[in-house]
JSON list of C-alpha atoms in Angstrom, two decimals:
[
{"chain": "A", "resi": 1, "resn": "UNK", "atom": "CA", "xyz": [126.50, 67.76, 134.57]},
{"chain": "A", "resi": 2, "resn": "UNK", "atom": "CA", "xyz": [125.85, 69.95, 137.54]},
{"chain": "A", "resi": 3, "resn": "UNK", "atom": "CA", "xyz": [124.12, 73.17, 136.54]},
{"chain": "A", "resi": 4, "resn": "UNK", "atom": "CA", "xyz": [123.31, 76.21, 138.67]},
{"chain": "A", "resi": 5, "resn": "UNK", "atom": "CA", "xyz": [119.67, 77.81, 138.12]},
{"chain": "A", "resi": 6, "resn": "UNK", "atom": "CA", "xyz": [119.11, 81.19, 139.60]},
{"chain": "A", "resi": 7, "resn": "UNK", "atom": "CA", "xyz": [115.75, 81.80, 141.36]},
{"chain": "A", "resi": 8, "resn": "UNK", "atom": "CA", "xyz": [113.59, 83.41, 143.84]},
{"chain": "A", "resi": 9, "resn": "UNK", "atom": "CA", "xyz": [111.71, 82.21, 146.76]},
{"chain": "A", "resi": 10, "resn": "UNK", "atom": "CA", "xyz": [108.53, 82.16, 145.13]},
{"chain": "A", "resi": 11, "resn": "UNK", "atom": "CA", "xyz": [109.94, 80.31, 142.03]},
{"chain": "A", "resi": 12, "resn": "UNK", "atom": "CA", "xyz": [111.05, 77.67, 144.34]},
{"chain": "A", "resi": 13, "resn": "UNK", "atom": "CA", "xyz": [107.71, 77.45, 145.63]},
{"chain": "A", "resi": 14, "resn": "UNK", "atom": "CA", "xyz": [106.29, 77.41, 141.65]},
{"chain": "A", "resi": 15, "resn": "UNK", "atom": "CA", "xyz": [109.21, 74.55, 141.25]},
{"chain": "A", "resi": 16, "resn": "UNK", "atom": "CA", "xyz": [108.49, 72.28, 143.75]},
{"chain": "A", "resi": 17, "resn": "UNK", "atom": "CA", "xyz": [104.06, 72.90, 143.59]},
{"chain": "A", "resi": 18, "resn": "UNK", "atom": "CA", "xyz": [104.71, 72.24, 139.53]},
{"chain": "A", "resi": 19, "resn": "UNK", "atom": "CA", "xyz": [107.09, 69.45, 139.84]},
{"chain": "A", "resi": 20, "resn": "UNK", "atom": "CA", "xyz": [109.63, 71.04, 137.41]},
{"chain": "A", "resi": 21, "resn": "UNK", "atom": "CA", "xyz": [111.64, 73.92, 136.82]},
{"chain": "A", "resi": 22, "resn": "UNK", "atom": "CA", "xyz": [110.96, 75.66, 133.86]},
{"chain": "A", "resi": 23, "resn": "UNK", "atom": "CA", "xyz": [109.35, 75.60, 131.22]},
{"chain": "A", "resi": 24, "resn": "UNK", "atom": "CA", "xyz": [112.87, 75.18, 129.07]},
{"chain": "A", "resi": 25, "resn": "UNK", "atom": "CA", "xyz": [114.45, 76.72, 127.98]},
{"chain": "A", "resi": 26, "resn": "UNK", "atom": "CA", "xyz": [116.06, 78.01, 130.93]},
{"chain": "A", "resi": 27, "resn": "UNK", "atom": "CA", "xyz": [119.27, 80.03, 131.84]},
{"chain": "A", "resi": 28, "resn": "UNK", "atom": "CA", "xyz": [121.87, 78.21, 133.98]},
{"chain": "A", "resi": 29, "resn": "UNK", "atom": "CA", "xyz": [125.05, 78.49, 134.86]},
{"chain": "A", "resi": 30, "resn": "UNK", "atom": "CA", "xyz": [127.85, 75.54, 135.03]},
{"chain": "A", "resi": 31, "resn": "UNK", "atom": "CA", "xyz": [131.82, 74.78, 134.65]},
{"chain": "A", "resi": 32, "resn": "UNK", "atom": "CA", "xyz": [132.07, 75.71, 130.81]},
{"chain": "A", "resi": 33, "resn": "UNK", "atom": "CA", "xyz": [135.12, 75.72, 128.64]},
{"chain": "A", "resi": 34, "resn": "UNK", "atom": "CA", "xyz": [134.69, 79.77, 128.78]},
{"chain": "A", "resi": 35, "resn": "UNK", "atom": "CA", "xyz": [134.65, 79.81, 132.40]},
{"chain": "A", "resi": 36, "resn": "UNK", "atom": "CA", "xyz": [137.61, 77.12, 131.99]},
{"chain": "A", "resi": 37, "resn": "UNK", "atom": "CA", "xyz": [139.71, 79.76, 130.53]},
{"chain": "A", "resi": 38, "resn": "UNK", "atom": "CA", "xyz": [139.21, 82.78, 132.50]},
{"chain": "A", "resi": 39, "resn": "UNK", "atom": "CA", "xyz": [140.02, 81.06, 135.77]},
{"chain": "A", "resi": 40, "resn": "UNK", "atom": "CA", "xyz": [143.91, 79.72, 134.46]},
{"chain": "A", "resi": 41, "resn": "UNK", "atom": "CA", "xyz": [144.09, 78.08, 137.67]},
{"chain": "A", "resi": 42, "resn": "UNK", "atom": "CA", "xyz": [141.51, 76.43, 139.71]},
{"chain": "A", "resi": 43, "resn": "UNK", "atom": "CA", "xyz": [140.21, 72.98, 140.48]},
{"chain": "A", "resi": 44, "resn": "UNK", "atom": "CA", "xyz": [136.91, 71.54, 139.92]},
{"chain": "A", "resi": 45, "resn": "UNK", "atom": "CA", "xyz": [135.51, 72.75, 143.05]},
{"chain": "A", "resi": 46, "resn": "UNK", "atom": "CA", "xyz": [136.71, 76.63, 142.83]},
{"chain": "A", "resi": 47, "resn": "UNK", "atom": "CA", "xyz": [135.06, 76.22, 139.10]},
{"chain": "A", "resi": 48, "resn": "UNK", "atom": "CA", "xyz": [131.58, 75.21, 140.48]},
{"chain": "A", "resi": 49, "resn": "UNK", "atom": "CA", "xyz": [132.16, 78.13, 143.19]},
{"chain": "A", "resi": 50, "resn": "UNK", "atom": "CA", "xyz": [132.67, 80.75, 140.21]},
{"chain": "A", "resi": 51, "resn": "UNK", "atom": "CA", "xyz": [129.76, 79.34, 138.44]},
{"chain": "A", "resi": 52, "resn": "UNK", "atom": "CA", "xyz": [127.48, 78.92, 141.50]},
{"chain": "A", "resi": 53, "resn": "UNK", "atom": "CA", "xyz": [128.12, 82.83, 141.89]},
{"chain": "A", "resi": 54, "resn": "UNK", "atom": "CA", "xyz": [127.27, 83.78, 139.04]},
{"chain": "A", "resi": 55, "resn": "UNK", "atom": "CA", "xyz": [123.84, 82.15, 139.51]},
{"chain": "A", "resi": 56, "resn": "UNK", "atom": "CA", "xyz": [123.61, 84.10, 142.72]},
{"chain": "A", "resi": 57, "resn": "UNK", "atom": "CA", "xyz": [124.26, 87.28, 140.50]},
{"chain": "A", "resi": 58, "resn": "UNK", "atom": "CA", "xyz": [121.36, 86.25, 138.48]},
{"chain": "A", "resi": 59, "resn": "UNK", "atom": "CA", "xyz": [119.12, 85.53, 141.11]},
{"chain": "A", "resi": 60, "resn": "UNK", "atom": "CA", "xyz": [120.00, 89.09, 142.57]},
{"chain": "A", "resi": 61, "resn": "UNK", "atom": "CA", "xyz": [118.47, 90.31, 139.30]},
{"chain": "A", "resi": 62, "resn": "UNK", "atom": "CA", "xyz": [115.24, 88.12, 139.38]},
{"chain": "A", "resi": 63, "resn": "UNK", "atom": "CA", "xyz": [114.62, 89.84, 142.54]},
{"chain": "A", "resi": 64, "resn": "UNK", "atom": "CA", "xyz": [115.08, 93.14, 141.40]},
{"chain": "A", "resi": 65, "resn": "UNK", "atom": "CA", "xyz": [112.30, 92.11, 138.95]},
{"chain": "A", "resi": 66, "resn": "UNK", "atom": "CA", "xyz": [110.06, 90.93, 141.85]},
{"chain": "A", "resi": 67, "resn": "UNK", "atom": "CA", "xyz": [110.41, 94.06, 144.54]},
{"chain": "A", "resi": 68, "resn": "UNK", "atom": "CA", "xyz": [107.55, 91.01, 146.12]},
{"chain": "A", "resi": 69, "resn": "UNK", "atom": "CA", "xyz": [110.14, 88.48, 146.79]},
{"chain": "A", "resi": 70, "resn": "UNK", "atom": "CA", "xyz": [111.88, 87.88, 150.01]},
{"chain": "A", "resi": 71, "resn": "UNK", "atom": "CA", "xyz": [115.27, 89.36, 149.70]},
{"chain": "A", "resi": 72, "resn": "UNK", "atom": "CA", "xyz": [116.82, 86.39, 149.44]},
{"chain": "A", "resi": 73, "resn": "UNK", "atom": "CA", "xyz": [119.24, 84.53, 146.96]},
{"chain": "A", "resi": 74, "resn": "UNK", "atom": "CA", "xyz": [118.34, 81.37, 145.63]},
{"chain": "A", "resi": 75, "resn": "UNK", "atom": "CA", "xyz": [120.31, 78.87, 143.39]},
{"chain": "A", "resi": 76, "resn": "UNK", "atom": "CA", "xyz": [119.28, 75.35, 142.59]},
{"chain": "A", "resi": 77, "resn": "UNK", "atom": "CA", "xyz": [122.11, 73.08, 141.79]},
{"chain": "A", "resi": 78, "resn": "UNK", "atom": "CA", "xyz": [120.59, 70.31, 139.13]},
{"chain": "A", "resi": 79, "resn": "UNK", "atom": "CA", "xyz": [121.62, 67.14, 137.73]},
{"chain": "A", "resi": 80, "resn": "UNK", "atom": "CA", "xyz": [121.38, 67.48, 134.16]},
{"chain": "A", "resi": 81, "resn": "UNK", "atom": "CA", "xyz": [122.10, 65.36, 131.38]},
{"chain": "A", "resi": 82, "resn": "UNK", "atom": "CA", "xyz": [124.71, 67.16, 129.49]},
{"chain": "A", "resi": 83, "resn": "UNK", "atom": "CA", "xyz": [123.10, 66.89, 125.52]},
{"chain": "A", "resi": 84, "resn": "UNK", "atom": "CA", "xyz": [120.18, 69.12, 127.51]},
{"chain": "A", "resi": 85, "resn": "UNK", "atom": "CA", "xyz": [122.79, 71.75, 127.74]},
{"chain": "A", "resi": 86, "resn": "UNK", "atom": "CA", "xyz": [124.22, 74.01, 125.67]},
{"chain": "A", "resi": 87, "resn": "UNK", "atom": "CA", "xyz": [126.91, 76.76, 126.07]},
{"chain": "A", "resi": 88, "resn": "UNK", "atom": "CA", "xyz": [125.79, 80.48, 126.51]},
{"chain": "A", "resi": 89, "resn": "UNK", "atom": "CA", "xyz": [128.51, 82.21, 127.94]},
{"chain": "A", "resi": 90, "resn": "UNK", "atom": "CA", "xyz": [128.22, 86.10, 127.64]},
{"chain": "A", "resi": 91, "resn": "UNK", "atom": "CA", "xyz": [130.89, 88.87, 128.53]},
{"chain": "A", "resi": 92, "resn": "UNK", "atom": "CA", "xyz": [130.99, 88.66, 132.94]},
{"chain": "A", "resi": 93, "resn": "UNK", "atom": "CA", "xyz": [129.12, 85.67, 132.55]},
{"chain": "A", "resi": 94, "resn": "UNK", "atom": "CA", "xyz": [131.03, 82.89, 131.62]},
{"chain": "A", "resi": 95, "resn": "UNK", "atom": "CA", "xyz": [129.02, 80.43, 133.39]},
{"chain": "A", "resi": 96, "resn": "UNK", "atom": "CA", "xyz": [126.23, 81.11, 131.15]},
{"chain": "A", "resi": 97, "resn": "UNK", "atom": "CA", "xyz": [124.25, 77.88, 129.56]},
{"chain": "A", "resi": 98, "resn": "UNK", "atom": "CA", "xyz": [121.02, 77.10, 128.01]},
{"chain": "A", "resi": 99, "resn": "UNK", "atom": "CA", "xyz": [118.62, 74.55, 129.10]},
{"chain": "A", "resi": 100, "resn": "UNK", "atom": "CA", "xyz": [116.96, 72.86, 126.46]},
{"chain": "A", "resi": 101, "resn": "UNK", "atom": "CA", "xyz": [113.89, 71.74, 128.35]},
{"chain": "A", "resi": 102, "resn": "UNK", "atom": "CA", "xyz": [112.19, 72.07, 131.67]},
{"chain": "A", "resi": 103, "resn": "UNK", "atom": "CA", "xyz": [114.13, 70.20, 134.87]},
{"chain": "A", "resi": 104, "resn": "UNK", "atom": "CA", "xyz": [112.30, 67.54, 136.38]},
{"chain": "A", "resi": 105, "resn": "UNK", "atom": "CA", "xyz": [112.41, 68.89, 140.58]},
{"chain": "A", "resi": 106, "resn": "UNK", "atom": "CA", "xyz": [113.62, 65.30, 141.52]},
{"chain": "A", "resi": 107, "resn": "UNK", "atom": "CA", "xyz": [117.20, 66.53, 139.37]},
{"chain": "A", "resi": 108, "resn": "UNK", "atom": "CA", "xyz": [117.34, 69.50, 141.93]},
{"chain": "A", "resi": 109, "resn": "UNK", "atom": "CA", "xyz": [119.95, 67.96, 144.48]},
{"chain": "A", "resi": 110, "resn": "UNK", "atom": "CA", "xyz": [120.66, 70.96, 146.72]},
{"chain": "A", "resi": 111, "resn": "UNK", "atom": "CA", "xyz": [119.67, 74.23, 147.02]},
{"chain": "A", "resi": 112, "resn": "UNK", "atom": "CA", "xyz": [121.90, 77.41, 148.12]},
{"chain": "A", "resi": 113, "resn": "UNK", "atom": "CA", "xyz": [120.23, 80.25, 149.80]},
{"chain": "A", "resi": 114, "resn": "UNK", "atom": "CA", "xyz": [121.05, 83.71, 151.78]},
{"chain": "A", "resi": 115, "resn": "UNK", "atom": "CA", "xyz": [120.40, 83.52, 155.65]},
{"chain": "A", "resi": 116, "resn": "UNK", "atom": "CA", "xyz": [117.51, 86.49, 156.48]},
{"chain": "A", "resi": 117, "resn": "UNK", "atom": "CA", "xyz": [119.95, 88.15, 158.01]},
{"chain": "A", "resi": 118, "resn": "UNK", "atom": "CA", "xyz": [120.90, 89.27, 154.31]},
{"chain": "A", "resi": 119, "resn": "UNK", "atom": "CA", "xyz": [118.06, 90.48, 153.16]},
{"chain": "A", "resi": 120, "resn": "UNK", "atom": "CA", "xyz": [118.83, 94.41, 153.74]},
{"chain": "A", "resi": 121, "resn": "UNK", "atom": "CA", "xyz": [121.82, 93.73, 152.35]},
{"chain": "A", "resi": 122, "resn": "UNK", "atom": "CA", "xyz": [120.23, 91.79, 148.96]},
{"chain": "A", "resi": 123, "resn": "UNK", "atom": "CA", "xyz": [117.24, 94.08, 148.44]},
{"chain": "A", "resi": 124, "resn": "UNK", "atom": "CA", "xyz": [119.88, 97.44, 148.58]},
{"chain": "A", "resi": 125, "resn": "UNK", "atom": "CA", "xyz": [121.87, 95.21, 145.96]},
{"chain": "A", "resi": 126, "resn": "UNK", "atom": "CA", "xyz": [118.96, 94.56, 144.03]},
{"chain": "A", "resi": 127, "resn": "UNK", "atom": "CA", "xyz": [118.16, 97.84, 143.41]},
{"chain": "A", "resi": 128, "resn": "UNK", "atom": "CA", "xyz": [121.12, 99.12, 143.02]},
{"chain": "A", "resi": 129, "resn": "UNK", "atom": "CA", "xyz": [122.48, 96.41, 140.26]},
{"chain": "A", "resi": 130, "resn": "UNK", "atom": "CA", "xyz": [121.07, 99.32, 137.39]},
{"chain": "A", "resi": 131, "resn": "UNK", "atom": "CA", "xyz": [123.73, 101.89, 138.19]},
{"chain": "A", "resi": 132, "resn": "UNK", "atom": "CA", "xyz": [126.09, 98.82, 139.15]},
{"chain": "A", "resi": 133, "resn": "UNK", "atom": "CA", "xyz": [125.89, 97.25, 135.59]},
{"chain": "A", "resi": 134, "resn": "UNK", "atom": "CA", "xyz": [126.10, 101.04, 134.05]},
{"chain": "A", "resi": 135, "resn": "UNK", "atom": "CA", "xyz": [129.44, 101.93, 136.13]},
{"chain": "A", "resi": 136, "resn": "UNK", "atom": "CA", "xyz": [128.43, 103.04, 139.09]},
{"chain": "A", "resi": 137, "resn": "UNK", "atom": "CA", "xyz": [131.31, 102.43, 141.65]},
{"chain": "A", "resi": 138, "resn": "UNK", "atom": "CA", "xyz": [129.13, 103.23, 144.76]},
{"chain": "A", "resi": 139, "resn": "UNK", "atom": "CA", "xyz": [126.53, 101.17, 143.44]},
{"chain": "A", "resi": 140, "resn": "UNK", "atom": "CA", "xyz": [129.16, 97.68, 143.07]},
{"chain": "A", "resi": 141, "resn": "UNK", "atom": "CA", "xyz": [130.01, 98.35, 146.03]},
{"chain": "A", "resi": 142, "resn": "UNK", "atom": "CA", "xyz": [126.55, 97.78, 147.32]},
{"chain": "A", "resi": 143, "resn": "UNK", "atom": "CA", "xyz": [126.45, 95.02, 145.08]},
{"chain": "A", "resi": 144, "resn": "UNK", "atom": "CA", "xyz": [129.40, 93.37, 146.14]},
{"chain": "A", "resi": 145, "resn": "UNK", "atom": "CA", "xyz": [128.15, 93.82, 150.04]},
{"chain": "A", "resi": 146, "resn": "UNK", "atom": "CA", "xyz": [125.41, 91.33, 148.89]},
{"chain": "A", "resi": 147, "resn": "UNK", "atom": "CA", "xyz": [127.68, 88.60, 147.50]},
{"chain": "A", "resi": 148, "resn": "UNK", "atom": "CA", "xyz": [130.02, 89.00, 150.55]},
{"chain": "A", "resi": 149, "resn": "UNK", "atom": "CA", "xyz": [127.05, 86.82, 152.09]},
{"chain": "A", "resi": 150, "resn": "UNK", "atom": "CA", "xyz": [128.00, 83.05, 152.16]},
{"chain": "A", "resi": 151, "resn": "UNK", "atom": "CA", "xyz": [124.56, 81.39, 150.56]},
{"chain": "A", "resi": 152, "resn": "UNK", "atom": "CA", "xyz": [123.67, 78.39, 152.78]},
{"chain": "A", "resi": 153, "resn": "UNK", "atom": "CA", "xyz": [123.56, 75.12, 151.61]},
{"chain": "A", "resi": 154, "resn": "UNK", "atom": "CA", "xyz": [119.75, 73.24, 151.84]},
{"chain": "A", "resi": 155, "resn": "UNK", "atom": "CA", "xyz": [119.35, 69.59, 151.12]},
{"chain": "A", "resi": 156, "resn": "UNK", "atom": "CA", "xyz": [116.42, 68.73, 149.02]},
{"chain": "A", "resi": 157, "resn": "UNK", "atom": "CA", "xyz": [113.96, 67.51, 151.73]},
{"chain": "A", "resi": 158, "resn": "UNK", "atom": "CA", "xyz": [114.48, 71.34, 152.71]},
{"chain": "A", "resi": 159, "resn": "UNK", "atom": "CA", "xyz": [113.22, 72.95, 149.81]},
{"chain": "A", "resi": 160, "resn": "UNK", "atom": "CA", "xyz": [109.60, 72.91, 151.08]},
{"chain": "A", "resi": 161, "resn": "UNK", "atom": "CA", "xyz": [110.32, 74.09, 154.43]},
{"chain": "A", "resi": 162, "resn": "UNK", "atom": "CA", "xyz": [112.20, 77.06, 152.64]},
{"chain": "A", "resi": 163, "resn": "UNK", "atom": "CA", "xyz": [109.10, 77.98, 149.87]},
{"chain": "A", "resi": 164, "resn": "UNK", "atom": "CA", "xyz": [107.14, 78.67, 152.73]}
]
């Protein structure tokens, strides 16, 4: 099954020098029966899209824990065998899984990640995701400049030019 994994820069670079992501067990985010239900409509496609947002949402707040990272968004989309998964879906996330055990890196088959150009844009949405979560109108809005950028898409004989 094709899971999302939200990360950082320097994770990546942690990722691909260790071989693996993790250790497990690891959020992730993929087309679950929750996520299923709150999108009524939708194809398989639009699904993945919800749940490879969400993942950028979570690598927003990995960064906000890092003020060291590039301000950039990074989500790994992995191969996983689906008994490795197991459903974790939380209120706004219904994405939400559990990763039993660490990912080998050759299961990571693309990675999606902001352009620079982003960055102010990401780091003002990292730090402002606090007062976002707790209400703050001004401070979605910030947010939701952030996740108005597209994430590009990175093949996997990119990763190590990105982790840089």
């Amino acid at each position: 099954m094709r899971v999302f994994l939200a990360a950082t820069l320097p994770a990546l670079a942690q990722a691909l020098q260790a071989g693996q992501v993790g250790p497990g067990p690891l959020p992730g985010f993929a087309v679950t029966p929750a996520l299923r239900e709150a999108y009524a409509s939708g194809d398989a496609e639009e699904l993945e899209y919800a749940a490879l947002t969400e993942a950028a949402r979570a690598s927003l707040r990995l960064i906000a824990a890092d003020p060291a990272a590039p301000s950039r968004r990074v989500v790994l989309a992995a191969e996983i065998p689906a008994e490795q998964v197991s459903w974790d879906a939380l209120d706004g996330e219904p994405a939400r899984v559990v990763i039993q055990q660490a990912i080998p890196v050759a299961r990571v088959v693309a990675a999606h990640v902001d352009d620079s150009d982003a960055g102010p844009d990401v780091r003002r949405a990292a730090e402002a995701l606090g007062a976002a979560d707790a209400g703050d109108d001004d401070a979605r809005f910030t947010v939701d400049g952030a996740e108005g950028h597209e994430l590009g898409w990175y093949a996997t004989q990119e990763l190590s030019y990105l982790a840089e």
